[in-house]
Each structure stands twice: as C-alpha cells, then as structure tokens.
mmCIF file of C-alpha atoms in Angstrom:
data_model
loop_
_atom_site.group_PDB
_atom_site.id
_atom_site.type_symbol
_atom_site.label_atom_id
_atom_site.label_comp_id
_atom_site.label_asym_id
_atom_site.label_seq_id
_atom_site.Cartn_x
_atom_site.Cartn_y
_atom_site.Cartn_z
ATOM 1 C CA UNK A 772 2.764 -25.560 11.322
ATOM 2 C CA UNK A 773 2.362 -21.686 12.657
ATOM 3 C CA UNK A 774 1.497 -20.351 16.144
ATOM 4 C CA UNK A 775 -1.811 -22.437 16.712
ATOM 5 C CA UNK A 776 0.687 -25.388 17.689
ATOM 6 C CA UNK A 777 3.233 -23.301 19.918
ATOM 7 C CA UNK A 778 0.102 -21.464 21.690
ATOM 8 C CA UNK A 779 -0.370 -24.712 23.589
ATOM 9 C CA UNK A 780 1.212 -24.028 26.897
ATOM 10 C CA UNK A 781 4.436 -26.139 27.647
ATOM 11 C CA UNK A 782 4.330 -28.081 24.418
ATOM 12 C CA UNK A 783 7.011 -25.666 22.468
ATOM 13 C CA UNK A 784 9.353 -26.325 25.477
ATOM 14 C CA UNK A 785 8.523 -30.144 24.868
ATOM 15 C CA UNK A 786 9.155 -29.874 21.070
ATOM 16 C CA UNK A 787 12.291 -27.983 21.936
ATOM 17 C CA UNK A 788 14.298 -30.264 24.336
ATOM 18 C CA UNK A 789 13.854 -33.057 21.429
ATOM 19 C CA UNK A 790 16.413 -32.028 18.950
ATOM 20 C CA UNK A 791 19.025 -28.938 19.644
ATOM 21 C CA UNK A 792 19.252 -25.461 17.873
ATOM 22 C CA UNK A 793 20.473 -25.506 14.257
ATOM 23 C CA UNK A 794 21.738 -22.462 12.820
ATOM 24 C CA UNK A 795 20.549 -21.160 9.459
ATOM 25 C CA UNK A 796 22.557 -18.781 7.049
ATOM 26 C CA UNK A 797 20.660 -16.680 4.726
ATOM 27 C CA UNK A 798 19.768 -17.795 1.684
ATOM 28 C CA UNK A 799 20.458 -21.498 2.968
ATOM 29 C CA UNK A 800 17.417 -24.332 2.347
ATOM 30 C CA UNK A 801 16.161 -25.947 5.024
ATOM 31 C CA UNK A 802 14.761 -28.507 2.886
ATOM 32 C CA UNK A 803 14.265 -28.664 -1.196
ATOM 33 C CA UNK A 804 10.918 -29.615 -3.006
ATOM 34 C CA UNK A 805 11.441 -33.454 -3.454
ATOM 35 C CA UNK A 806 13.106 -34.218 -1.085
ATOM 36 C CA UNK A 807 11.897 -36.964 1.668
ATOM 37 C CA UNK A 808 9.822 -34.628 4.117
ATOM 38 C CA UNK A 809 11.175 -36.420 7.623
ATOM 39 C CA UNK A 810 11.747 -32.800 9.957
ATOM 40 C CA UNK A 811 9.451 -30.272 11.738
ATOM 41 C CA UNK A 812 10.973 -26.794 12.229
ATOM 42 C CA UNK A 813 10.643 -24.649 14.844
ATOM 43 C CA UNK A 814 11.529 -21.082 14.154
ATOM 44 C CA UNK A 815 13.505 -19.765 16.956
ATOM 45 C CA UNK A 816 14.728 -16.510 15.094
ATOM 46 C CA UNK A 817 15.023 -15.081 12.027
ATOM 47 C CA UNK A 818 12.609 -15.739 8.810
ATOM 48 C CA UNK A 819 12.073 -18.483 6.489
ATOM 49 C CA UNK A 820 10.208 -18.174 2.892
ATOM 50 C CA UNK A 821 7.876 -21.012 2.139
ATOM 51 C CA UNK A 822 7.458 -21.391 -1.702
ATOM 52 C CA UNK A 823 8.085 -23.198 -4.844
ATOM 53 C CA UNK A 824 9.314 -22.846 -8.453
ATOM 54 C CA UNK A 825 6.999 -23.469 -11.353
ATOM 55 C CA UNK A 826 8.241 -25.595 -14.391
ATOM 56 C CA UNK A 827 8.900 -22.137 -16.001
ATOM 57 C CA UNK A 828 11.248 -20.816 -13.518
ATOM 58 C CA UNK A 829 8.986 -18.663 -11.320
ATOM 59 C CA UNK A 830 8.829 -18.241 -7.790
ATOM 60 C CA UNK A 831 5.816 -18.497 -5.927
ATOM 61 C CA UNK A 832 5.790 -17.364 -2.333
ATOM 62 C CA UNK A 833 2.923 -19.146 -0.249
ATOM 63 C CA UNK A 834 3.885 -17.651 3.512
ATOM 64 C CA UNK A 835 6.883 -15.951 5.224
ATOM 65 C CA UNK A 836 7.709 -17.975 9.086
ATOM 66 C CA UNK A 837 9.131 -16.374 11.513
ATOM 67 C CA UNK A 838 9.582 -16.352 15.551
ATOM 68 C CA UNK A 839 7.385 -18.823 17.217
ATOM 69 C CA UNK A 840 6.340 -20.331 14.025
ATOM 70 C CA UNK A 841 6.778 -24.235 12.972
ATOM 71 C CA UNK A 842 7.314 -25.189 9.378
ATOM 72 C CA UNK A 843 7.050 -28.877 7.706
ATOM 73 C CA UNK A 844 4.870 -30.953 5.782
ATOM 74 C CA UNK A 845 5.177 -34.146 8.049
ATOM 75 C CA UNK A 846 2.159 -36.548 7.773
ATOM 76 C CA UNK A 847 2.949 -38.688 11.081
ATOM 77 C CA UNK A 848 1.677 -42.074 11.224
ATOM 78 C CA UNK A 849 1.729 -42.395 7.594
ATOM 79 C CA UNK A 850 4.366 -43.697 4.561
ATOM 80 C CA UNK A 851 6.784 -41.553 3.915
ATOM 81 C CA UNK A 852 6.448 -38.744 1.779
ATOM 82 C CA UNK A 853 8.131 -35.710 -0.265
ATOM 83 C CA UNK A 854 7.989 -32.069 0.440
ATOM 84 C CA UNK A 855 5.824 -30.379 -2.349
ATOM 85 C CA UNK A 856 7.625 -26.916 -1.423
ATOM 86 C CA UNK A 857 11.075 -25.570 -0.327
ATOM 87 C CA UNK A 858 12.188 -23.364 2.570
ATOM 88 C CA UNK A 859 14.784 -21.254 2.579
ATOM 89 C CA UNK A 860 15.953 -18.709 4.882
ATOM 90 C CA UNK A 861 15.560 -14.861 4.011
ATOM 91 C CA UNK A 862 18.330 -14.017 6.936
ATOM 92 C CA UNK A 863 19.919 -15.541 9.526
ATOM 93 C CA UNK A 864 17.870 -17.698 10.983
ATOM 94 C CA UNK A 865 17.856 -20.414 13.891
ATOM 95 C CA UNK A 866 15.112 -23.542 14.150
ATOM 96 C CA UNK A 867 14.841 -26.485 16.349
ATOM 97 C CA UNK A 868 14.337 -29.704 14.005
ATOM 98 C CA UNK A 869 12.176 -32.679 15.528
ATOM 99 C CA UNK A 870 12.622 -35.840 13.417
ATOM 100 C CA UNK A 871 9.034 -37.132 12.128
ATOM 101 C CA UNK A 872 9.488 -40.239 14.780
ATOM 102 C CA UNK A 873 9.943 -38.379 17.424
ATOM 103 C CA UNK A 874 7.232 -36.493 16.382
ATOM 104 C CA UNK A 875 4.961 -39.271 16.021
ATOM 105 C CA UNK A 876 5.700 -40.453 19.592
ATOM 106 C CA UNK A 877 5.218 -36.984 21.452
ATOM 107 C CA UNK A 878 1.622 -37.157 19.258
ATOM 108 C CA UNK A 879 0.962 -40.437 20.858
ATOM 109 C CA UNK A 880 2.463 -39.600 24.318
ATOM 110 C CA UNK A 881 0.952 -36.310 24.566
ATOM 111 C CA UNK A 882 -3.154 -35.588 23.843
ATOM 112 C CA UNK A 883 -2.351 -32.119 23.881
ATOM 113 C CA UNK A 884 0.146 -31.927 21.774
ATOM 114 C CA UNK A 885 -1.825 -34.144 19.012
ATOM 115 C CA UNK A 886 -5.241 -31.949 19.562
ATOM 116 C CA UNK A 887 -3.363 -28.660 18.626
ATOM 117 C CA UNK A 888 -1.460 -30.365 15.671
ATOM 118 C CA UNK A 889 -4.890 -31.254 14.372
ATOM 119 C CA UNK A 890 -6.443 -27.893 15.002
ATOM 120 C CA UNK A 891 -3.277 -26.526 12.816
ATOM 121 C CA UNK A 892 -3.953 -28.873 9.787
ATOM 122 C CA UNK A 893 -7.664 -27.810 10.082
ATOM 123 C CA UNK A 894 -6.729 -24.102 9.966
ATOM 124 C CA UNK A 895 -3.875 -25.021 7.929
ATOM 125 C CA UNK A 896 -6.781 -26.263 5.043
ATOM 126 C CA UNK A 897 -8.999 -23.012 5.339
ATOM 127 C CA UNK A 898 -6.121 -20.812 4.845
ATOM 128 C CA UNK A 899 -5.227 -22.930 1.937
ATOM 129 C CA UNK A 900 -8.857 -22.742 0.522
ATOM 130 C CA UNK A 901 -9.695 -19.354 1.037
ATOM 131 C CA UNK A 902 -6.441 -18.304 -1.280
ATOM 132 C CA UNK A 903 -7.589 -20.531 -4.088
ATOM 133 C CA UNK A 904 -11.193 -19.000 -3.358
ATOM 134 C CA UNK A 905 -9.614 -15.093 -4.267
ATOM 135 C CA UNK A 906 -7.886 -16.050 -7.063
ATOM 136 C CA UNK A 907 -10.730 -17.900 -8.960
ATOM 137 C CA UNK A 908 -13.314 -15.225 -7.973
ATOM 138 C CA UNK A 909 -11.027 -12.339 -8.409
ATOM 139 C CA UNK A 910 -8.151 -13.412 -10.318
ATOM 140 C CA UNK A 911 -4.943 -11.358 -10.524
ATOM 141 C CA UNK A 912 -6.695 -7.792 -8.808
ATOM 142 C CA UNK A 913 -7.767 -11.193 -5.769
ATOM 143 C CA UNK A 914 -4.320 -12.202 -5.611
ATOM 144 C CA UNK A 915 -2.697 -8.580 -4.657
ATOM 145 C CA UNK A 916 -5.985 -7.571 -3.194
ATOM 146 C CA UNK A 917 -5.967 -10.596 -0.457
ATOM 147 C CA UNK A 918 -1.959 -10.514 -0.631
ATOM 148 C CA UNK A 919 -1.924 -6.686 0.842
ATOM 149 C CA UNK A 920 -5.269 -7.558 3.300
ATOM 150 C CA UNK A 921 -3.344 -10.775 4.869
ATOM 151 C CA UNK A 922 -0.001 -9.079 5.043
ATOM 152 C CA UNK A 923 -1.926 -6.471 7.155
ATOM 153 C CA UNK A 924 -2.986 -8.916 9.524
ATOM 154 C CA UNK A 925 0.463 -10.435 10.077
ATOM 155 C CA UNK A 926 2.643 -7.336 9.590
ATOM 156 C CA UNK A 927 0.121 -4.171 10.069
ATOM 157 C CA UNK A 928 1.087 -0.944 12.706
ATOM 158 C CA UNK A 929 -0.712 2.091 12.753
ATOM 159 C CA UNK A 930 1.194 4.376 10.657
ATOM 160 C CA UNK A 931 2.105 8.162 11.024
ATOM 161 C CA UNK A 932 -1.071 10.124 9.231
ATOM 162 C CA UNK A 933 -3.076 7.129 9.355
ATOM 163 C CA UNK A 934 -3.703 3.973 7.414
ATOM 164 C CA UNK A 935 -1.784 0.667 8.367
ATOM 165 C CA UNK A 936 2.380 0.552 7.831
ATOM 166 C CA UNK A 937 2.911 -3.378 6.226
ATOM 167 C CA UNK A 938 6.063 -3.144 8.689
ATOM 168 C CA UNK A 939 7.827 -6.009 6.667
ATOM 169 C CA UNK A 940 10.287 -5.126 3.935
ATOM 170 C CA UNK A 941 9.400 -6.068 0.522
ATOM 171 C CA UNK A 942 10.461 -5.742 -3.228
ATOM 172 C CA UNK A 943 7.790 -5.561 -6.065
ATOM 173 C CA UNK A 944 9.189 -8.894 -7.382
ATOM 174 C CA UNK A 945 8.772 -10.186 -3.862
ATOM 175 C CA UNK A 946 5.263 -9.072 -3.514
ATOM 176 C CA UNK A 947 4.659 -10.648 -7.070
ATOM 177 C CA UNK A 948 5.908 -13.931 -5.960
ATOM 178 C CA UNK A 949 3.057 -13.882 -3.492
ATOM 179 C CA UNK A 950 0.453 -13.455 -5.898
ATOM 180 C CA UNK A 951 2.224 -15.976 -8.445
ATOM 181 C CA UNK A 952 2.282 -13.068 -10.992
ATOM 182 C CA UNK A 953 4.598 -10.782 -13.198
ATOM 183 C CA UNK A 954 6.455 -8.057 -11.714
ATOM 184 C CA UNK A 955 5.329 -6.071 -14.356
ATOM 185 C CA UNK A 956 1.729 -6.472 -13.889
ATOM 186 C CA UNK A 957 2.214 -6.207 -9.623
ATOM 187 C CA UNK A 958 3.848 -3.109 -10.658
ATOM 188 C CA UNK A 959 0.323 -1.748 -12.842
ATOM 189 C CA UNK A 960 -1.715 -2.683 -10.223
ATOM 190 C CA UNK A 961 0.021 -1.416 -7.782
ATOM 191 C CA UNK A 962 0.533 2.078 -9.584
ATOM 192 C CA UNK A 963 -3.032 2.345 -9.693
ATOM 193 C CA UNK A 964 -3.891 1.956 -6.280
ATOM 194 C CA UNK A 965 -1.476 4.565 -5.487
ATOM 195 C CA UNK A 966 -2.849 7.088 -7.872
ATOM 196 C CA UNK A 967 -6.771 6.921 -6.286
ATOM 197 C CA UNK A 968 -5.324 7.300 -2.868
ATOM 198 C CA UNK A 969 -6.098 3.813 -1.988
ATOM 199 C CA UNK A 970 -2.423 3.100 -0.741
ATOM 200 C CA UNK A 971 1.078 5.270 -0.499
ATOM 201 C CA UNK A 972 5.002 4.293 -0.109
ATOM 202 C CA UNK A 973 6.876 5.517 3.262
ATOM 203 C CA UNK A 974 10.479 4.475 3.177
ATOM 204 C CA UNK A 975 9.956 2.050 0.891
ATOM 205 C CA UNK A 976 6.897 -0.167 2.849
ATOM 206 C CA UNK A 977 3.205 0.028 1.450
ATOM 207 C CA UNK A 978 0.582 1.563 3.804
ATOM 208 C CA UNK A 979 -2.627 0.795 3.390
ATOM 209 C CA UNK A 980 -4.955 4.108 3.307
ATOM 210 C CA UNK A 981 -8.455 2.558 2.531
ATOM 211 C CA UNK A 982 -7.996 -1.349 3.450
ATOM 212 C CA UNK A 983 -11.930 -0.820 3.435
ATOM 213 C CA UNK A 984 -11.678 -0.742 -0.600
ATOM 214 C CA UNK A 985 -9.852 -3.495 -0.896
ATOM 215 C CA UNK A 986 -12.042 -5.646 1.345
ATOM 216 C CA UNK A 987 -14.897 -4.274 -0.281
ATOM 217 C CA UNK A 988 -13.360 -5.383 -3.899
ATOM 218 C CA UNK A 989 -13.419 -8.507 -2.437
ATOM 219 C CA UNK A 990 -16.425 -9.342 -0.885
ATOM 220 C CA UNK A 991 -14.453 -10.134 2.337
ATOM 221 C CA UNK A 992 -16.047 -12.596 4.820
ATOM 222 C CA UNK A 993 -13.959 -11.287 7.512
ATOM 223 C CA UNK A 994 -12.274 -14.438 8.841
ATOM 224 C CA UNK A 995 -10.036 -14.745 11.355
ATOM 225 C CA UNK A 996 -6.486 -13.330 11.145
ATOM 226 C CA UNK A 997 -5.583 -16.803 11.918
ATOM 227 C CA UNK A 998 -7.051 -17.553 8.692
ATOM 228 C CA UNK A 999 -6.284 -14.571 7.105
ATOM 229 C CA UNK A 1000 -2.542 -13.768 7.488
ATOM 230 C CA UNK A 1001 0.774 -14.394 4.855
ATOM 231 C CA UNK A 1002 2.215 -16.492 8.127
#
C-alpha cells in the first residue's frame, strides 16, 4: 500500500500510534516470500525493494517504497495467507508495523480508513495490469521502455541542459531486475538509446532526452502517475 492510503488526512497518524517504530538495517528483510503475510509497513525513512526470486535465481524488482509509503500484502477479513514477494531494505530504513488484526479493526472502526484502503487495491490492480499490458505488447524494448517512463514519474527533476534527471541511483543489473531481464541485454538496449540521442549518463543517473520517443514506442495512454510510477 503506497501514498493513496497515507493521503487520507489523520489516518497515517492513526496507523502510526498502533504499533511503535522498528528500525531496519540495510540489506535486512522485512518479510520473506512464504512466509505468513500478518504486518502492514509504514515507511517512515529510508527505502525498501519489493521483489522476488525466480526458480532460476533471478531477481525481479516490482517497485522501490520509500517515505510515506505502506508496504504488505494483508487481505483483512480473510484466512490467512503467504506473502508472494519479499522486502528488503536497500539502506537504513525505519517502518511502523500494524499487525493484520489491528488492521482489520481500524478498517471496521474507521470508514475512512477502509474507503482509501480500497481505492489503493483498485489502483494497486491497474498498476499491476498495465505492466503485464507492456510486456506482452512490447516485450523486452516494453519492459525498459515503461521501466525508464514510470521511474520518471516517481524519480524525474529537470536536469541541467534539459531532459528529465531519474534522480534515484541505479546499477544496470538493478535496472534489469525491473524489467525481469539480463543485464546483458538491459545493457544493448540501453547502449542504443544512448547512441540516437534518445537518453545520456550524468554522474552515473540516466536522463531522459526524448521521453516523447519512448512514449511514442509505446503507444502510451497517458495514465496517471499514480498509475504510472516504479513506487
């Protein structure tokens, strides 16, 4: 659960006084795929990678959370279940952990509170289906091509000679883990963008010269960044 939840006025604070600060070391898990999904998160500070490894060993990247953001797979008001991801922190990192009961009862206590969690799972669902939706129509050259246009949206600044800074450091396996491909081939595509001007390297971050192009590649449908975004 992301920002649509904690936009609600008051209802952070509420979700907050229910469980106190934990803190987070890098690299630690906040919770492993299989195991009983019972928590909410609430990302105080710091960032958290949401992902999974395949059978074969590689990592897949599905969002990055950071301030303001809530994380979990709860399903209140329903049997138990498992988390089908993991979360693990990418640097020090503090969250606020609501236990799925307590959950459940601020839900029930508070129509607020269960309106925006609905609205979330809704928006939750789109932003699900519209990344499935790039990589069937577009395959691999979707992936990076929606990867790069959503990372804009979360991450973009106006950069120095134009085109939009991804302000958010980021290794070419990293990026690859995003678009649940090779290194190698992340590395290709992204070699060829840079030679027909359509992006360029500044200290190591990607800016974006001619998002246009890679909207265009992809047919975008402009949704909204809430939609849209790596968050």
């Amino acid at each position: 659960m992301e920002r649509t939840l904690s936009a609600v006025d008051g209802l952070t604070g509420i979700l907050k006084a229910s469980a106190g600060s934990q803190k987070i070391a890098k690299e630690d898990y906040l919770f492993r795929e299989g195991e009983q999904a019972e928590t909410l998160y609430f990302v105080e500070s710091g960032k958290v990678r949401v992902g999974k490894v395949t059978p074969d060993g590689r990592e897949i990247t599905f969002r990055i959370c950071g301030e303001g953001d809530f994380i979990g797979e709860i399903m209140p008001f329903c049997p138990p279940s498992l988390y089908t991801v993991e979360a693990m922190a990418t640097e020090a990192t503090i969250v606020t952990a609501v236990p799925k009961e307590r959950l459940e009862e601020l839900l029930y206590l508070e129509h607020e509170l269960s309106i925006a969690y609905m609205k979330w799972m809704g928006i939750l669902q789109q932003r699900t289906q519209s990344k499935f939706r790039d990589l069937i129509l577009h395959g691999k050259k979707g992936a990076l091509y929606s990867t790069l246009i959503r990372m804009s949206n979360s991450y973009g600044v106006p950069a120095e000679g134009g085109g939009i800074l991804i302000d958010l450091e980021l290794t070419n396996q990293e990026l690859a883990n995003f678009c649940g491909m090779a290194r190698e081939v992340a590395n290709r595509m992204l070699s060829e963008l840079r030679k027909s001007g359509k992006l360029r390297m500044d200290n190591g971050k990607i800016v974006l010269t001619d998002i246009g192009f890679l909207r265009d590649a992809m047919h975008c449908e402009n949704c909204p960044v809430e939609i849209c975004s790596i968050e």
